[in-house]
């Protein structure tokens, strides 16, 4: 499959966790699932800003996974309780081959790649994450998308006994998300299975989570158990909770502020307390790859 997108973050930017990205580390991480791991497949030019991926510690101890509580430390504290084995994903709706797909069977058909992406939360913090994963388009191809499908709906695992945060009606559980089909099929859109060549930790959405790097972080739904192809726009968790503040598209856009704060700048996690905020980039820096998807659309109206 041809990758026509440009990635300005490379394997060389990975430090000090670069040790995990040795061939041996990657192969070991992938061996359990019988995978072929390919590192640094992106066409890489060194980023002009000298971006560096965040550390494993920074990525795995400051999280949003409200099923385990709303404090940033709650997911790392509680998500270990989540049963992630066995895992299957129900793929249904407008597909040729609906069914419950066991994770092992999915992984045996996918090629795991490394994708170093910027990640921008709607709360205006950001970091850089070296994901491992496969393109969502490749998984949808396995299920066979029917011509009438126009959207893709996603659902997170829900077991209230394992997820203390779900005892409060913070969101309408299970957490649900959605993409337009062309967004879902875009080569930048991946299902992540790991970070730094290691299995995805539960707090980051083990064993399988969506990553859409040009959208606010909440679109990147964790611990996915169901993918449904639909004809109409599916409901999404944050839009249901507060439609005025969280739209369906939620593309990163420095020109469209959140009703309660500016989206023009962001705080890079790990930058230190004296570091200045950084300018937020249109589509989180992926405009060249994805702006065409929204040609002719009013991005203020379709926020
Ligand atoms: N199921 C589920 N998915 C979720 C969330 C959540 O609370 N529940 N939080 C979202 C938000 S707001 C962000 S910023 C990212 C955080 O991902 P990370 O913890 O891996 O950085 O996950 C997103 N996916
Ligand atoms: Mo977020």
Tab-separated table of C-alpha atoms and ligand atoms in Angstrom:
chain	number	residue	atom	x	y	z
A	1	UNK	CA	0.000	0.000	0.000
A	2	UNK	CA	1.336	3.402	-0.947
A	3	UNK	CA	1.730	5.980	1.761
A	4	UNK	CA	1.444	9.370	0.207
A	5	UNK	CA	1.357	11.306	3.459
A	6	UNK	CA	4.329	13.177	4.762
A	7	UNK	CA	5.645	12.524	8.242
A	8	UNK	CA	8.117	15.032	9.621
A	9	UNK	CA	8.828	12.986	12.738
A	10	UNK	CA	11.221	10.121	12.381
A	11	UNK	CA	12.657	7.236	14.316
A	12	UNK	CA	15.734	9.394	14.901
A	13	UNK	CA	13.578	11.743	16.958
A	14	UNK	CA	12.867	8.990	19.451
A	15	UNK	CA	15.000	9.529	22.500
A	16	UNK	CA	15.729	8.356	25.109
A	17	UNK	CA	13.212	5.552	24.613
A	18	UNK	CA	14.867	4.903	21.259
A	19	UNK	CA	16.199	1.729	22.805
A	20	UNK	CA	12.726	0.241	22.397
A	21	UNK	CA	12.907	0.816	18.694
A	22	UNK	CA	15.797	-1.442	17.991
A	23	UNK	CA	14.796	-4.183	15.600
A	24	UNK	CA	14.963	-6.655	18.456
A	25	UNK	CA	12.657	-4.580	20.637
A	26	UNK	CA	10.104	-4.181	17.905
A	27	UNK	CA	10.168	-7.826	16.906
A	28	UNK	CA	9.848	-8.918	20.518
A	29	UNK	CA	6.872	-6.638	20.983
A	30	UNK	CA	5.221	-8.020	17.889
A	31	UNK	CA	6.151	-11.668	18.301
A	32	UNK	CA	3.206	-12.540	20.546
A	33	UNK	CA	0.769	-11.644	17.832
A	34	UNK	CA	2.859	-13.211	15.081
A	35	UNK	CA	3.423	-9.932	13.351
A	36	UNK	CA	5.892	-8.395	11.009
A	37	UNK	CA	7.013	-5.084	12.366
A	38	UNK	CA	8.155	-2.313	10.089
A	39	UNK	CA	9.747	0.698	11.671
A	40	UNK	CA	9.903	4.189	10.250
A	41	UNK	CA	7.959	3.545	7.093
A	42	UNK	CA	6.963	7.182	6.773
A	43	UNK	CA	8.785	9.349	4.284
A	44	UNK	CA	10.825	11.242	6.747
A	45	UNK	CA	12.254	14.679	6.652
A	46	UNK	CA	13.537	15.996	9.931
A	47	UNK	CA	10.928	18.275	11.477
A	48	UNK	CA	11.898	21.936	11.317
A	49	UNK	CA	10.814	22.391	14.918
A	50	UNK	CA	13.028	19.549	16.129
A	51	UNK	CA	10.084	17.745	17.688
A	52	UNK	CA	10.842	14.980	20.095
A	53	UNK	CA	8.462	12.213	21.112
A	54	UNK	CA	7.410	12.312	24.725
A	55	UNK	CA	8.779	9.763	27.145
A	56	UNK	CA	6.966	6.523	27.967
A	57	UNK	CA	6.397	7.953	31.439
A	58	UNK	CA	4.810	11.134	30.095
A	59	UNK	CA	2.564	9.205	27.717
A	60	UNK	CA	1.369	6.628	30.249
A	61	UNK	CA	0.825	8.604	33.468
A	62	UNK	CA	-1.187	11.634	32.301
A	63	UNK	CA	-4.285	10.292	30.584
A	64	UNK	CA	-7.915	10.868	29.787
A	65	UNK	CA	-9.923	7.657	30.089
A	66	UNK	CA	-13.013	8.774	31.970
A	67	UNK	CA	-14.304	5.233	32.452
A	68	UNK	CA	-11.576	5.026	35.114
A	69	UNK	CA	-12.081	8.486	36.601
A	70	UNK	CA	-11.618	12.090	35.526
A	71	UNK	CA	-8.258	12.750	37.194
A	72	UNK	CA	-5.287	12.487	34.828
A	73	UNK	CA	-3.721	9.919	37.187
A	74	UNK	CA	-6.856	7.734	37.468
A	75	UNK	CA	-6.380	5.669	34.289
A	76	UNK	CA	-2.843	4.578	35.234
A	77	UNK	CA	-4.167	3.706	38.693
A	78	UNK	CA	-7.311	1.786	37.713
A	79	UNK	CA	-7.205	0.620	34.097
A	80	UNK	CA	-5.210	-2.503	34.945
A	81	UNK	CA	-8.534	-3.992	36.100
A	82	UNK	CA	-9.844	-4.032	32.522
A	83	UNK	CA	-10.146	-7.523	31.030
A	84	UNK	CA	-8.295	-7.286	27.740
A	85	UNK	CA	-7.925	-10.984	27.036
A	86	UNK	CA	-9.667	-12.444	25.159
A	87	UNK	CA	-10.577	-9.431	22.990
A	88	UNK	CA	-12.745	-9.252	19.948
A	89	UNK	CA	-14.175	-6.476	17.839
A	90	UNK	CA	-17.700	-6.713	16.475
A	91	UNK	CA	-17.759	-5.267	12.982
A	92	UNK	CA	-21.292	-4.793	11.754
A	93	UNK	CA	-23.720	-2.532	9.973
A	94	UNK	CA	-23.128	-1.902	6.280
A	95	UNK	CA	-20.379	-4.482	5.737
A	96	UNK	CA	-20.159	-7.599	3.554
A	97	UNK	CA	-18.782	-9.811	6.319
A	98	UNK	CA	-20.228	-8.771	9.694
A	99	UNK	CA	-19.103	-10.661	12.749
A	100	UNK	CA	-17.055	-10.846	15.920
A	101	UNK	CA	-13.420	-10.641	14.879
A	102	UNK	CA	-10.956	-12.046	17.413
A	103	UNK	CA	-8.041	-9.686	17.988
A	104	UNK	CA	-5.492	-12.412	17.129
A	105	UNK	CA	-7.223	-12.965	13.788
A	106	UNK	CA	-7.235	-9.251	13.043
A	107	UNK	CA	-3.555	-8.885	13.953
A	108	UNK	CA	-2.540	-11.894	11.873
A	109	UNK	CA	-3.836	-10.064	8.792
A	110	UNK	CA	-2.461	-6.600	9.542
A	111	UNK	CA	0.983	-5.090	9.120
A	112	UNK	CA	2.085	-3.224	12.204
A	113	UNK	CA	3.940	0.000	11.472
A	114	UNK	CA	5.382	2.754	13.588
A	115	UNK	CA	3.680	6.132	13.282
A	116	UNK	CA	5.096	9.075	15.193
A	117	UNK	CA	2.198	11.507	15.498
A	118	UNK	CA	1.455	14.763	17.220
A	119	UNK	CA	-1.448	14.355	19.636
A	120	UNK	CA	-3.524	17.413	20.604
A	121	UNK	CA	-6.154	17.228	23.333
A	122	UNK	CA	-9.099	19.638	23.141
A	123	UNK	CA	-7.989	20.800	26.614
A	124	UNK	CA	-4.984	22.436	24.862
A	125	UNK	CA	-2.182	20.131	25.964
A	126	UNK	CA	-0.225	18.127	23.443
A	127	UNK	CA	2.491	15.583	23.033
A	128	UNK	CA	4.196	13.436	20.420
A	129	UNK	CA	3.556	9.694	20.516
A	130	UNK	CA	5.416	6.902	18.682
A	131	UNK	CA	2.451	4.608	18.040
A	132	UNK	CA	2.505	1.119	16.604
A	133	UNK	CA	-0.564	0.123	14.669
A	134	UNK	CA	-2.223	-0.565	11.343
A	135	UNK	CA	-4.369	1.487	9.028
A	136	UNK	CA	-8.069	1.387	9.828
A	137	UNK	CA	-8.692	1.170	6.070
A	138	UNK	CA	-6.995	-2.237	6.025
A	139	UNK	CA	-9.318	-3.555	8.740
A	140	UNK	CA	-12.403	-2.152	7.008
A	141	UNK	CA	-11.263	-3.911	3.860
A	142	UNK	CA	-11.297	-7.236	5.735
A	143	UNK	CA	-14.948	-6.679	6.672
A	144	UNK	CA	-15.846	-5.276	3.238
A	145	UNK	CA	-17.504	-1.852	3.260
A	146	UNK	CA	-20.831	-1.816	1.422
A	147	UNK	CA	-21.477	1.041	-1.018
A	148	UNK	CA	-24.266	2.581	1.087
A	149	UNK	CA	-21.912	3.163	4.066
A	150	UNK	CA	-20.998	6.808	4.698
A	151	UNK	CA	-19.876	6.850	8.344
A	152	UNK	CA	-18.049	4.629	10.825
A	153	UNK	CA	-19.202	4.371	14.452
A	154	UNK	CA	-16.942	3.120	17.269
A	155	UNK	CA	-17.727	1.871	20.758
A	156	UNK	CA	-15.519	1.339	23.818
A	157	UNK	CA	-15.582	-1.721	26.046
A	158	UNK	CA	-17.873	-1.336	29.059
A	159	UNK	CA	-17.809	-3.295	32.293
A	160	UNK	CA	-19.003	-1.137	35.166
A	161	UNK	CA	-17.471	-3.433	37.776
A	162	UNK	CA	-14.027	-2.833	36.243
A	163	UNK	CA	-14.521	0.846	35.457
A	164	UNK	CA	-15.120	2.965	38.570
A	165	UNK	CA	-15.632	6.134	36.522
A	166	UNK	CA	-18.772	4.705	34.912
A	167	UNK	CA	-20.620	4.773	38.237
A	168	UNK	CA	-20.990	8.507	37.664
A	169	UNK	CA	-22.995	9.838	34.711
A	170	UNK	CA	-20.093	11.973	33.453
A	171	UNK	CA	-20.735	10.667	29.948
A	172	UNK	CA	-23.420	8.424	28.509
A	173	UNK	CA	-21.560	5.080	28.666
A	174	UNK	CA	-20.335	3.285	26.656
A	175	UNK	CA	-18.055	5.943	25.132
A	176	UNK	CA	-18.859	6.206	21.440
A	177	UNK	CA	-17.188	8.023	18.554
A	178	UNK	CA	-17.552	8.375	14.816
A	179	UNK	CA	-15.840	9.382	11.609
A	180	UNK	CA	-17.011	10.108	8.110
A	181	UNK	CA	-16.041	7.165	5.887
A	182	UNK	CA	-13.420	9.164	3.975
A	183	UNK	CA	-11.805	10.219	7.269
A	184	UNK	CA	-11.809	6.609	8.430
A	185	UNK	CA	-10.225	5.440	5.160
A	186	UNK	CA	-7.507	8.110	5.207
A	187	UNK	CA	-4.004	6.578	5.457
A	188	UNK	CA	-3.186	8.692	8.525
A	189	UNK	CA	-6.035	7.058	10.473
A	190	UNK	CA	-4.763	4.075	12.413
A	191	UNK	CA	-5.814	1.522	14.977
A	192	UNK	CA	-2.994	1.596	17.514
A	193	UNK	CA	-1.792	-1.560	19.235
A	194	UNK	CA	1.350	-0.251	20.913
A	195	UNK	CA	3.640	2.588	21.936
A	196	UNK	CA	7.446	2.472	21.686
A	197	UNK	CA	7.159	-1.081	20.349
A	198	UNK	CA	5.493	-2.311	23.521
A	199	UNK	CA	1.864	-3.371	23.916
A	200	UNK	CA	-0.518	-0.486	24.454
A	201	UNK	CA	-0.927	0.000	28.222
A	202	UNK	CA	-4.527	-0.218	29.499
A	203	UNK	CA	-4.582	3.490	30.379
A	204	UNK	CA	-3.845	4.346	26.740
A	205	UNK	CA	-6.665	2.164	25.419
A	206	UNK	CA	-5.444	-1.424	25.307
A	207	UNK	CA	-5.530	-3.549	23.360
A	208	UNK	CA	-6.739	-1.567	20.357
A	209	UNK	CA	-7.623	2.113	20.010
A	210	UNK	CA	-8.312	4.571	17.245
A	211	UNK	CA	-5.790	7.347	16.499
A	212	UNK	CA	-6.832	10.247	14.251
A	213	UNK	CA	-3.918	12.684	14.518
A	214	UNK	CA	-5.542	15.752	12.926
A	215	UNK	CA	-8.510	15.728	15.312
A	216	UNK	CA	-8.802	16.575	18.990
A	217	UNK	CA	-7.778	13.690	21.227
A	218	UNK	CA	-11.281	12.704	22.277
A	219	UNK	CA	-11.997	11.439	18.755
A	220	UNK	CA	-9.274	8.802	19.309
A	221	UNK	CA	-11.544	6.375	21.140
A	222	UNK	CA	-9.899	3.783	23.364
A	223	UNK	CA	-10.352	0.035	23.888
A	224	UNK	CA	-12.607	-0.434	20.852
A	225	UNK	CA	-15.028	-3.398	20.912
A	226	UNK	CA	-17.362	-2.448	18.095
A	227	UNK	CA	-17.099	-0.806	14.683
A	228	UNK	CA	-20.337	-0.162	12.810
A	229	UNK	CA	-20.657	1.123	9.257
A	230	UNK	CA	-23.659	3.412	8.986
A	231	UNK	CA	-25.509	5.552	6.493
A	232	UNK	CA	-26.022	8.524	8.794
A	233	UNK	CA	-23.774	10.447	11.182
A	234	UNK	CA	-23.418	8.432	14.392
A	235	UNK	CA	-23.787	9.947	17.869
A	236	UNK	CA	-20.521	10.759	19.679
A	237	UNK	CA	-19.965	10.802	23.444
A	238	UNK	CA	-18.752	14.371	23.930
A	239	UNK	CA	-21.193	15.829	21.432
A	240	UNK	CA	-24.052	14.147	23.315
A	241	UNK	CA	-22.724	15.534	26.605
A	242	UNK	CA	-22.267	19.106	25.334
A	243	UNK	CA	-23.149	19.759	21.684
A	244	UNK	CA	-22.339	23.464	21.968
A	245	UNK	CA	-18.727	22.730	22.924
A	246	UNK	CA	-17.904	19.511	21.056
A	247	UNK	CA	-18.830	18.986	17.431
A	248	UNK	CA	-18.771	15.837	15.324
A	249	UNK	CA	-15.743	16.903	13.282
A	250	UNK	CA	-13.498	18.282	16.031
A	251	UNK	CA	-10.618	18.929	13.679
A	252	UNK	CA	-7.722	20.672	15.401
A	253	UNK	CA	-8.153	24.321	14.397
A	254	UNK	CA	-6.292	27.234	16.010
A	255	UNK	CA	-8.832	29.650	14.507
A	256	UNK	CA	-11.909	28.150	16.123
A	257	UNK	CA	-11.826	28.584	19.889
A	258	UNK	CA	-13.518	26.357	22.398
A	259	UNK	CA	-16.359	28.409	23.953
A	260	UNK	CA	-14.387	28.480	27.230
A	261	UNK	CA	-10.744	28.773	26.079
A	262	UNK	CA	-8.502	29.618	23.155
A	263	UNK	CA	-7.324	26.882	20.815
A	264	UNK	CA	-4.602	29.083	19.280
A	265	UNK	CA	-1.803	27.661	21.434
A	266	UNK	CA	-1.003	24.511	23.343
A	267	UNK	CA	1.062	23.324	26.299
A	268	UNK	CA	3.504	20.594	25.301
A	269	UNK	CA	3.588	17.929	28.011
A	270	UNK	CA	7.092	17.567	29.396
A	271	UNK	CA	8.309	20.917	28.085
A	272	UNK	CA	8.958	22.220	31.599
A	273	UNK	CA	7.295	24.936	33.608
A	274	UNK	CA	9.268	27.771	32.012
A	275	UNK	CA	8.565	26.708	28.449
A	276	UNK	CA	6.301	28.983	26.445
A	277	UNK	CA	3.142	27.645	24.858
A	278	UNK	CA	3.443	26.552	21.271
A	279	UNK	CA	1.244	27.681	18.402
A	280	UNK	CA	-1.399	25.115	17.497
A	281	UNK	CA	-1.191	24.084	13.863
A	282	UNK	CA	-4.139	23.794	11.482
A	283	UNK	CA	-5.260	20.155	11.435
A	284	UNK	CA	-2.559	19.617	14.066
A	285	UNK	CA	0.145	19.960	11.397
A	286	UNK	CA	-1.456	17.534	8.918
A	287	UNK	CA	-3.210	20.097	6.693
A	288	UNK	CA	-1.261	19.052	3.618
A	289	UNK	CA	-2.585	15.529	4.003
A	290	UNK	CA	-6.185	16.126	5.108
A	291	UNK	CA	-7.375	19.645	4.172
A	292	UNK	CA	-8.873	18.281	0.942
A	293	UNK	CA	-11.330	16.192	2.951
A	294	UNK	CA	-13.017	19.421	4.017
A	295	UNK	CA	-12.863	21.423	0.808
A	296	UNK	CA	-15.812	23.789	0.593
A	297	UNK	CA	-16.901	23.150	4.188
A	298	UNK	CA	-17.329	25.917	6.723
A	299	UNK	CA	-15.016	24.738	9.504
A	300	UNK	CA	-16.487	27.155	12.042
A	301	UNK	CA	-19.973	25.805	11.495
A	302	UNK	CA	-18.712	22.209	11.228
A	303	UNK	CA	-16.495	22.396	14.316
B	1	LIG	N1	-13.164	5.327	25.810
B	1	LIG	C1	-12.542	6.497	25.946
B	1	LIG	N2	-11.726	6.927	24.970
B	1	LIG	C2	-11.080	8.111	25.100
B	1	LIG	C3	-11.283	8.922	26.236
B	1	LIG	C4	-12.157	8.441	27.263
B	1	LIG	O1	-12.381	9.084	28.297
B	1	LIG	N3	-12.738	7.222	27.078
B	1	LIG	N4	-10.651	10.149	26.333
B	1	LIG	C5	-10.268	10.779	25.073
B	1	LIG	C6	-9.443	11.979	25.273
B	1	LIG	S1	-10.232	13.369	25.827
B	1	LIG	C7	-8.115	12.010	24.974
B	1	LIG	S2	-7.217	13.441	25.055
B	1	LIG	C8	-7.404	10.771	24.606
B	1	LIG	C9	-6.224	10.562	25.540
B	1	LIG	O2	-5.455	9.487	25.111
B	1	LIG	P1	-4.117	9.127	25.887
B	1	LIG	O3	-4.471	8.971	27.331
B	1	LIG	O4	-3.617	7.871	25.271
B	1	LIG	O5	-3.202	10.285	25.664
B	1	LIG	O6	-8.225	9.602	24.642
B	1	LIG	C10	-9.540	9.799	24.154
B	1	LIG	N5	-10.233	8.528	24.106
B	2	LIG	MO1	-8.861	15.109	25.246
